[in-house]
């Protein structure tokens, strides 16, 4: 055959292959744009399998595949593909792609509730910020950095300034940003930041986010914004009609994209609205709908469909390695014929062990699901209790009754905070006391601000059993409530302090206020004494310079 014709045939074959791969890329992007992540998952696998060489195109598919897995709540599998892509682009010295991958890793770590890991990845990405040449990656990074600051450091004044600075930078460049979801989530984060601090400003951000989500049809972000708007009208305006309007809009969109987890949130919020309005018939209807969604999520969680697809893909990608491995095994068998009997016995027992391990794994998975479901129910019930107490507070006209209910509400929130920490902790028996009490102190922020009280909390990083942490949380709550109620005169400078230190295997707990009403008085709070008995420790109380409480506790 003439060499000229050979060249033409090869060129045609290559062009057909390129067109086919390009069609797959377009198909994946279209599926993602309409939130059909299940289909995008399968098509991306096919696209990767079609590429035999380790090319830039293949590694871009790895990145896309990892983001699809995250959207399918399969975050644990993301790092496998992100690591492969990162190693490839390190060899290529492509700083922009490395920057992008590190940002995605930070977001995946945040989804897995791994705070330190998320911070480490975002700081590594920050080192490559100036070397990145892709504007899309830049604004995605800024949005994720802002989200991390808002989630983990929203009580630090410098962080609040930085969050708003980043948010405004993103919003000022709206026309340059292709992925409009970034704009919606930026406004959503800013709104959430002001949810309690400056509700009117928070509402402004939420409404703008809602408008952009509708304009650009950002489906998942649209549902999240609707949920936040509904919660705003429910909690701040007590406008249940508006709350239900936005929750129902979110539910409709969640049904369109078949996002079970967002549907679960919407049903729960709608149910709570009807409970607060005492429309129990509607509340029961949405409770039943929520139960059906819970069952569907349970089936989704227990389904092996995705695991089978994932394992098949990994096995296919290792096919060539396995062929070589089999050859080595055959050679090894020839050498070890004399030990065949021993190998057979080992194989027999190994098979038994594997069978037992599978049974144990199945039981473990079932237990994990039951614990997760229980935590979910407890969390929902605590929320309902808090909402009902809030409703009672608004009904009572006497300040005495209101204060008693507010005290009860804070104690319920203390238990809810502990439960949340247990739920998100790997070891369900241990609690980080610093993180727990810091979050707990935020329950008093409004009270401190109203009464012009300066608070100081210096807490060492101490890991404690959950039971001890709970009693220390209740102790802190009770002491703070007593100070707020009884300690201060109106015209005095008001200060409350809590210090917790670790000293040679013991925990030193020091609480104090400078309240003039306490000076020289004998104060023996009964509930505080009972908590100290539960902690098996004696407390010391001094009122020479206000109220001073000291407790030494064995770690």
PDB file of N, CA, C and O in Angstrom, residues 450-489:
ATOM      1  N   UNK A 450     -25.766  42.011  75.450  1.00  0.00           N
ATOM      2  CA  UNK A 450     -26.866  42.802  75.990  1.00  0.00           C
ATOM      3  C   UNK A 450     -26.482  43.463  77.315  1.00  0.00           C
ATOM      4  O   UNK A 450     -26.859  44.599  77.588  1.00  0.00           O
ATOM      5  N   UNK A 451     -25.733  42.745  78.164  1.00  0.00           N
ATOM      6  CA  UNK A 451     -25.396  43.256  79.496  1.00  0.00           C
ATOM      7  C   UNK A 451     -24.002  43.880  79.568  1.00  0.00           C
ATOM      8  O   UNK A 451     -23.488  44.160  80.641  1.00  0.00           O
ATOM      9  N   UNK A 452     -23.363  44.057  78.373  1.00  0.00           N
ATOM     10  CA  UNK A 452     -22.027  44.679  78.322  1.00  0.00           C
ATOM     11  C   UNK A 452     -21.023  43.941  79.208  1.00  0.00           C
ATOM     12  O   UNK A 452     -20.271  44.542  79.976  1.00  0.00           O
ATOM     13  N   UNK A 453     -21.026  42.637  79.108  1.00  0.00           N
ATOM     14  CA  UNK A 453     -20.103  41.812  79.898  1.00  0.00           C
ATOM     15  C   UNK A 453     -18.908  41.436  79.036  1.00  0.00           C
ATOM     16  O   UNK A 453     -19.065  40.966  77.906  1.00  0.00           O
ATOM     17  N   UNK A 454     -17.709  41.648  79.573  1.00  0.00           N
ATOM     18  CA  UNK A 454     -16.478  41.238  78.889  1.00  0.00           C
ATOM     19  C   UNK A 454     -16.145  39.820  79.346  1.00  0.00           C
ATOM     20  O   UNK A 454     -16.010  39.563  80.551  1.00  0.00           O
ATOM     21  N   UNK A 455     -16.046  38.890  78.398  1.00  0.00           N
ATOM     22  CA  UNK A 455     -15.764  37.501  78.751  1.00  0.00           C
ATOM     23  C   UNK A 455     -14.382  37.092  78.254  1.00  0.00           C
ATOM     24  O   UNK A 455     -13.920  37.561  77.224  1.00  0.00           O
ATOM     25  N   UNK A 456     -13.755  36.207  79.026  1.00  0.00           N
ATOM     26  CA  UNK A 456     -12.433  35.689  78.644  1.00  0.00           C
ATOM     27  C   UNK A 456     -12.405  34.194  78.922  1.00  0.00           C
ATOM     28  O   UNK A 456     -12.616  33.747  80.041  1.00  0.00           O
ATOM     29  N   UNK A 457     -12.163  33.415  77.879  1.00  0.00           N
ATOM     30  CA  UNK A 457     -12.095  31.958  78.001  1.00  0.00           C
ATOM     31  C   UNK A 457     -10.712  31.486  77.551  1.00  0.00           C
ATOM     32  O   UNK A 457     -10.356  31.651  76.399  1.00  0.00           O
ATOM     33  N   UNK A 458      -9.937  30.958  78.485  1.00  0.00           N
ATOM     34  CA  UNK A 458      -8.617  30.396  78.162  1.00  0.00           C
ATOM     35  C   UNK A 458      -8.674  28.909  78.475  1.00  0.00           C
ATOM     36  O   UNK A 458      -8.651  28.508  79.641  1.00  0.00           O
ATOM     37  N   UNK A 459      -8.728  28.112  77.424  1.00  0.00           N
ATOM     38  CA  UNK A 459      -8.986  26.685  77.590  1.00  0.00           C
ATOM     39  C   UNK A 459      -7.855  25.870  76.979  1.00  0.00           C
ATOM     40  O   UNK A 459      -7.533  26.033  75.806  1.00  0.00           O
ATOM     41  N   UNK A 460      -7.259  25.003  77.777  1.00  0.00           N
ATOM     42  CA  UNK A 460      -6.205  24.125  77.251  1.00  0.00           C
ATOM     43  C   UNK A 460      -6.834  23.037  76.384  1.00  0.00           C
ATOM     44  O   UNK A 460      -8.007  22.693  76.539  1.00  0.00           O
ATOM     45  N   UNK A 461      -6.037  22.511  75.439  1.00  0.00           N
ATOM     46  CA  UNK A 461      -6.505  21.398  74.606  1.00  0.00           C
ATOM     47  C   UNK A 461      -6.408  20.109  75.413  1.00  0.00           C
ATOM     48  O   UNK A 461      -5.320  19.548  75.591  1.00  0.00           O
ATOM     49  N   UNK A 462      -7.539  19.666  75.928  1.00  0.00           N
ATOM     50  CA  UNK A 462      -7.571  18.470  76.781  1.00  0.00           C
ATOM     51  C   UNK A 462      -8.610  17.509  76.211  1.00  0.00           C
ATOM     52  O   UNK A 462      -9.729  17.914  75.895  1.00  0.00           O
ATOM     53  N   UNK A 463      -8.242  16.253  76.083  1.00  0.00           N
ATOM     54  CA  UNK A 463      -9.170  15.211  75.628  1.00  0.00           C
ATOM     55  C   UNK A 463      -9.715  14.490  76.855  1.00  0.00           C
ATOM     56  O   UNK A 463      -8.949  13.951  77.656  1.00  0.00           O
ATOM     57  N   UNK A 464     -11.035  14.477  76.998  1.00  0.00           N
ATOM     58  CA  UNK A 464     -11.666  13.876  78.170  1.00  0.00           C
ATOM     59  C   UNK A 464     -12.736  12.864  77.762  1.00  0.00           C
ATOM     60  O   UNK A 464     -13.301  12.975  76.673  1.00  0.00           O
ATOM     61  N   UNK A 465     -13.048  11.912  78.656  1.00  0.00           N
ATOM     62  CA  UNK A 465     -14.204  11.049  78.409  1.00  0.00           C
ATOM     63  C   UNK A 465     -15.459  11.900  78.291  1.00  0.00           C
ATOM     64  O   UNK A 465     -15.590  12.945  78.938  1.00  0.00           O
ATOM     65  N   UNK A 466     -16.396  11.434  77.474  1.00  0.00           N
ATOM     66  CA  UNK A 466     -17.601  12.217  77.177  1.00  0.00           C
ATOM     67  C   UNK A 466     -18.387  12.563  78.445  1.00  0.00           C
ATOM     68  O   UNK A 466     -18.924  13.669  78.564  1.00  0.00           O
ATOM     69  N   UNK A 467     -18.453  11.637  79.422  1.00  0.00           N
ATOM     70  CA  UNK A 467     -19.254  11.888  80.624  1.00  0.00           C
ATOM     71  C   UNK A 467     -18.684  13.058  81.424  1.00  0.00           C
ATOM     72  O   UNK A 467     -19.413  13.954  81.854  1.00  0.00           O
ATOM     73  N   UNK A 468     -17.341  13.080  81.590  1.00  0.00           N
ATOM     74  CA  UNK A 468     -16.718  14.180  82.328  1.00  0.00           C
ATOM     75  C   UNK A 468     -16.893  15.495  81.582  1.00  0.00           C
ATOM     76  O   UNK A 468     -17.157  16.545  82.182  1.00  0.00           O
ATOM     77  N   UNK A 469     -16.732  15.444  80.261  1.00  0.00           N
ATOM     78  CA  UNK A 469     -16.899  16.663  79.450  1.00  0.00           C
ATOM     79  C   UNK A 469     -18.318  17.207  79.600  1.00  0.00           C
ATOM     80  O   UNK A 469     -18.526  18.423  79.689  1.00  0.00           O
ATOM     81  N   UNK A 470     -19.305  16.298  79.649  1.00  0.00           N
ATOM     82  CA  UNK A 470     -20.690  16.737  79.783  1.00  0.00           C
ATOM     83  C   UNK A 470     -20.906  17.475  81.107  1.00  0.00           C
ATOM     84  O   UNK A 470     -21.498  18.556  81.147  1.00  0.00           O
ATOM     85  N   UNK A 471     -20.369  16.899  82.222  1.00  0.00           N
ATOM     86  CA  UNK A 471     -20.547  17.551  83.521  1.00  0.00           C
ATOM     87  C   UNK A 471     -19.824  18.893  83.574  1.00  0.00           C
ATOM     88  O   UNK A 471     -20.327  19.855  84.176  1.00  0.00           O
ATOM     89  N   UNK A 472     -18.644  18.981  82.963  1.00  0.00           N
ATOM     90  CA  UNK A 472     -17.940  20.270  82.923  1.00  0.00           C
ATOM     91  C   UNK A 472     -18.719  21.279  82.089  1.00  0.00           C
ATOM     92  O   UNK A 472     -18.730  22.479  82.389  1.00  0.00           O
ATOM     93  N   UNK A 473     -19.376  20.810  81.016  1.00  0.00           N
ATOM     94  CA  UNK A 473     -20.217  21.696  80.210  1.00  0.00           C
ATOM     95  C   UNK A 473     -21.406  22.207  81.026  1.00  0.00           C
ATOM     96  O   UNK A 473     -21.726  23.396  80.998  1.00  0.00           O
ATOM     97  N   UNK A 474     -22.058  21.288  81.759  1.00  0.00           N
ATOM     98  CA  UNK A 474     -23.195  21.695  82.605  1.00  0.00           C
ATOM     99  C   UNK A 474     -22.740  22.638  83.717  1.00  0.00           C
ATOM    100  O   UNK A 474     -23.442  23.601  84.062  1.00  0.00           O
ATOM    101  N   UNK A 475     -21.549  22.349  84.292  1.00  0.00           N
ATOM    102  CA  UNK A 475     -21.000  23.217  85.337  1.00  0.00           C
ATOM    103  C   UNK A 475     -20.763  24.623  84.804  1.00  0.00           C
ATOM    104  O   UNK A 475     -21.145  25.621  85.430  1.00  0.00           O
ATOM    105  N   UNK A 476     -20.129  24.717  83.622  1.00  0.00           N
ATOM    106  CA  UNK A 476     -19.864  26.023  83.005  1.00  0.00           C
ATOM    107  C   UNK A 476     -21.166  26.765  82.728  1.00  0.00           C
ATOM    108  O   UNK A 476     -21.290  27.962  82.977  1.00  0.00           O
ATOM    109  N   UNK A 477     -22.155  26.030  82.211  1.00  0.00           N
ATOM    110  CA  UNK A 477     -23.460  26.642  81.922  1.00  0.00           C
ATOM    111  C   UNK A 477     -24.110  27.187  83.190  1.00  0.00           C
ATOM    112  O   UNK A 477     -24.586  28.328  83.225  1.00  0.00           O
ATOM    113  N   UNK A 478     -24.120  26.385  84.253  1.00  0.00           N
ATOM    114  CA  UNK A 478     -24.775  26.789  85.499  1.00  0.00           C
ATOM    115  C   UNK A 478     -24.079  27.995  86.126  1.00  0.00           C
ATOM    116  O   UNK A 478     -24.728  28.945  86.568  1.00  0.00           O
ATOM    117  N   UNK A 479     -22.731  27.973  86.168  1.00  0.00           N
ATOM    118  CA  UNK A 479     -21.988  29.089  86.757  1.00  0.00           C
ATOM    119  C   UNK A 479     -22.219  30.378  85.972  1.00  0.00           C
ATOM    120  O   UNK A 479     -22.374  31.456  86.538  1.00  0.00           O
ATOM    121  N   UNK A 480     -22.223  30.255  84.632  1.00  0.00           N
ATOM    122  CA  UNK A 480     -22.418  31.441  83.794  1.00  0.00           C
ATOM    123  C   UNK A 480     -23.817  32.016  83.977  1.00  0.00           C
ATOM    124  O   UNK A 480     -24.000  33.232  84.086  1.00  0.00           O
ATOM    125  N   UNK A 481     -24.822  31.136  84.017  1.00  0.00           N
ATOM    126  CA  UNK A 481     -26.206  31.598  84.221  1.00  0.00           C
ATOM    127  C   UNK A 481     -26.336  32.310  85.570  1.00  0.00           C
ATOM    128  O   UNK A 481     -26.956  33.379  85.679  1.00  0.00           O
ATOM    129  N   UNK A 482     -25.726  31.732  86.637  1.00  0.00           N
ATOM    130  CA  UNK A 482     -25.787  32.351  87.964  1.00  0.00           C
ATOM    131  C   UNK A 482     -25.157  33.742  87.954  1.00  0.00           C
ATOM    132  O   UNK A 482     -25.680  34.674  88.563  1.00  0.00           O
ATOM    133  N   UNK A 483     -24.013  33.884  87.249  1.00  0.00           N
ATOM    134  CA  UNK A 483     -23.351  35.190  87.173  1.00  0.00           C
ATOM    135  C   UNK A 483     -24.232  36.193  86.439  1.00  0.00           C
ATOM    136  O   UNK A 483     -24.367  37.344  86.858  1.00  0.00           O
ATOM    137  N   UNK A 484     -24.823  35.738  85.310  1.00  0.00           N
ATOM    138  CA  UNK A 484     -25.682  36.635  84.545  1.00  0.00           C
ATOM    139  C   UNK A 484     -26.889  37.099  85.362  1.00  0.00           C
ATOM    140  O   UNK A 484     -27.313  38.258  85.273  1.00  0.00           O
ATOM    141  N   UNK A 485     -27.444  36.194  86.181  1.00  0.00           N
ATOM    142  CA  UNK A 485     -28.658  36.518  86.932  1.00  0.00           C
ATOM    143  C   UNK A 485     -28.379  37.385  88.167  1.00  0.00           C
ATOM    144  O   UNK A 485     -29.124  38.328  88.454  1.00  0.00           O
ATOM    145  N   UNK A 486     -27.331  37.016  88.936  1.00  0.00           N
ATOM    146  CA  UNK A 486     -27.221  37.534  90.300  1.00  0.00           C
ATOM    147  C   UNK A 486     -25.983  38.384  90.583  1.00  0.00           C
ATOM    148  O   UNK A 486     -25.968  39.095  91.600  1.00  0.00           O
ATOM    149  N   UNK A 487     -24.952  38.325  89.747  1.00  0.00           N
ATOM    150  CA  UNK A 487     -23.653  38.836  90.183  1.00  0.00           C
ATOM    151  C   UNK A 487     -23.512  40.355  90.106  1.00  0.00           C
ATOM    152  O   UNK A 487     -22.913  40.982  90.973  1.00  0.00           O
ATOM    153  N   UNK A 488     -24.043  40.968  89.046  1.00  0.00           N
ATOM    154  CA  UNK A 488     -23.607  42.322  88.725  1.00  0.00           C
ATOM    155  C   UNK A 488     -24.631  43.399  89.086  1.00  0.00           C
ATOM    156  O   UNK A 488     -25.849  43.184  89.000  1.00  0.00           O
ATOM    157  N   UNK A 489     -24.073  44.562  89.438  1.00  0.00           N
ATOM    158  CA  UNK A 489     -24.877  45.776  89.517  1.00  0.00           C
ATOM    159  C   UNK A 489     -24.857  46.457  88.157  1.00  0.00           C
ATOM    160  O   UNK A 489     -23.894  46.323  87.395  1.00  0.00           O
TER     161      UNK A 489
END
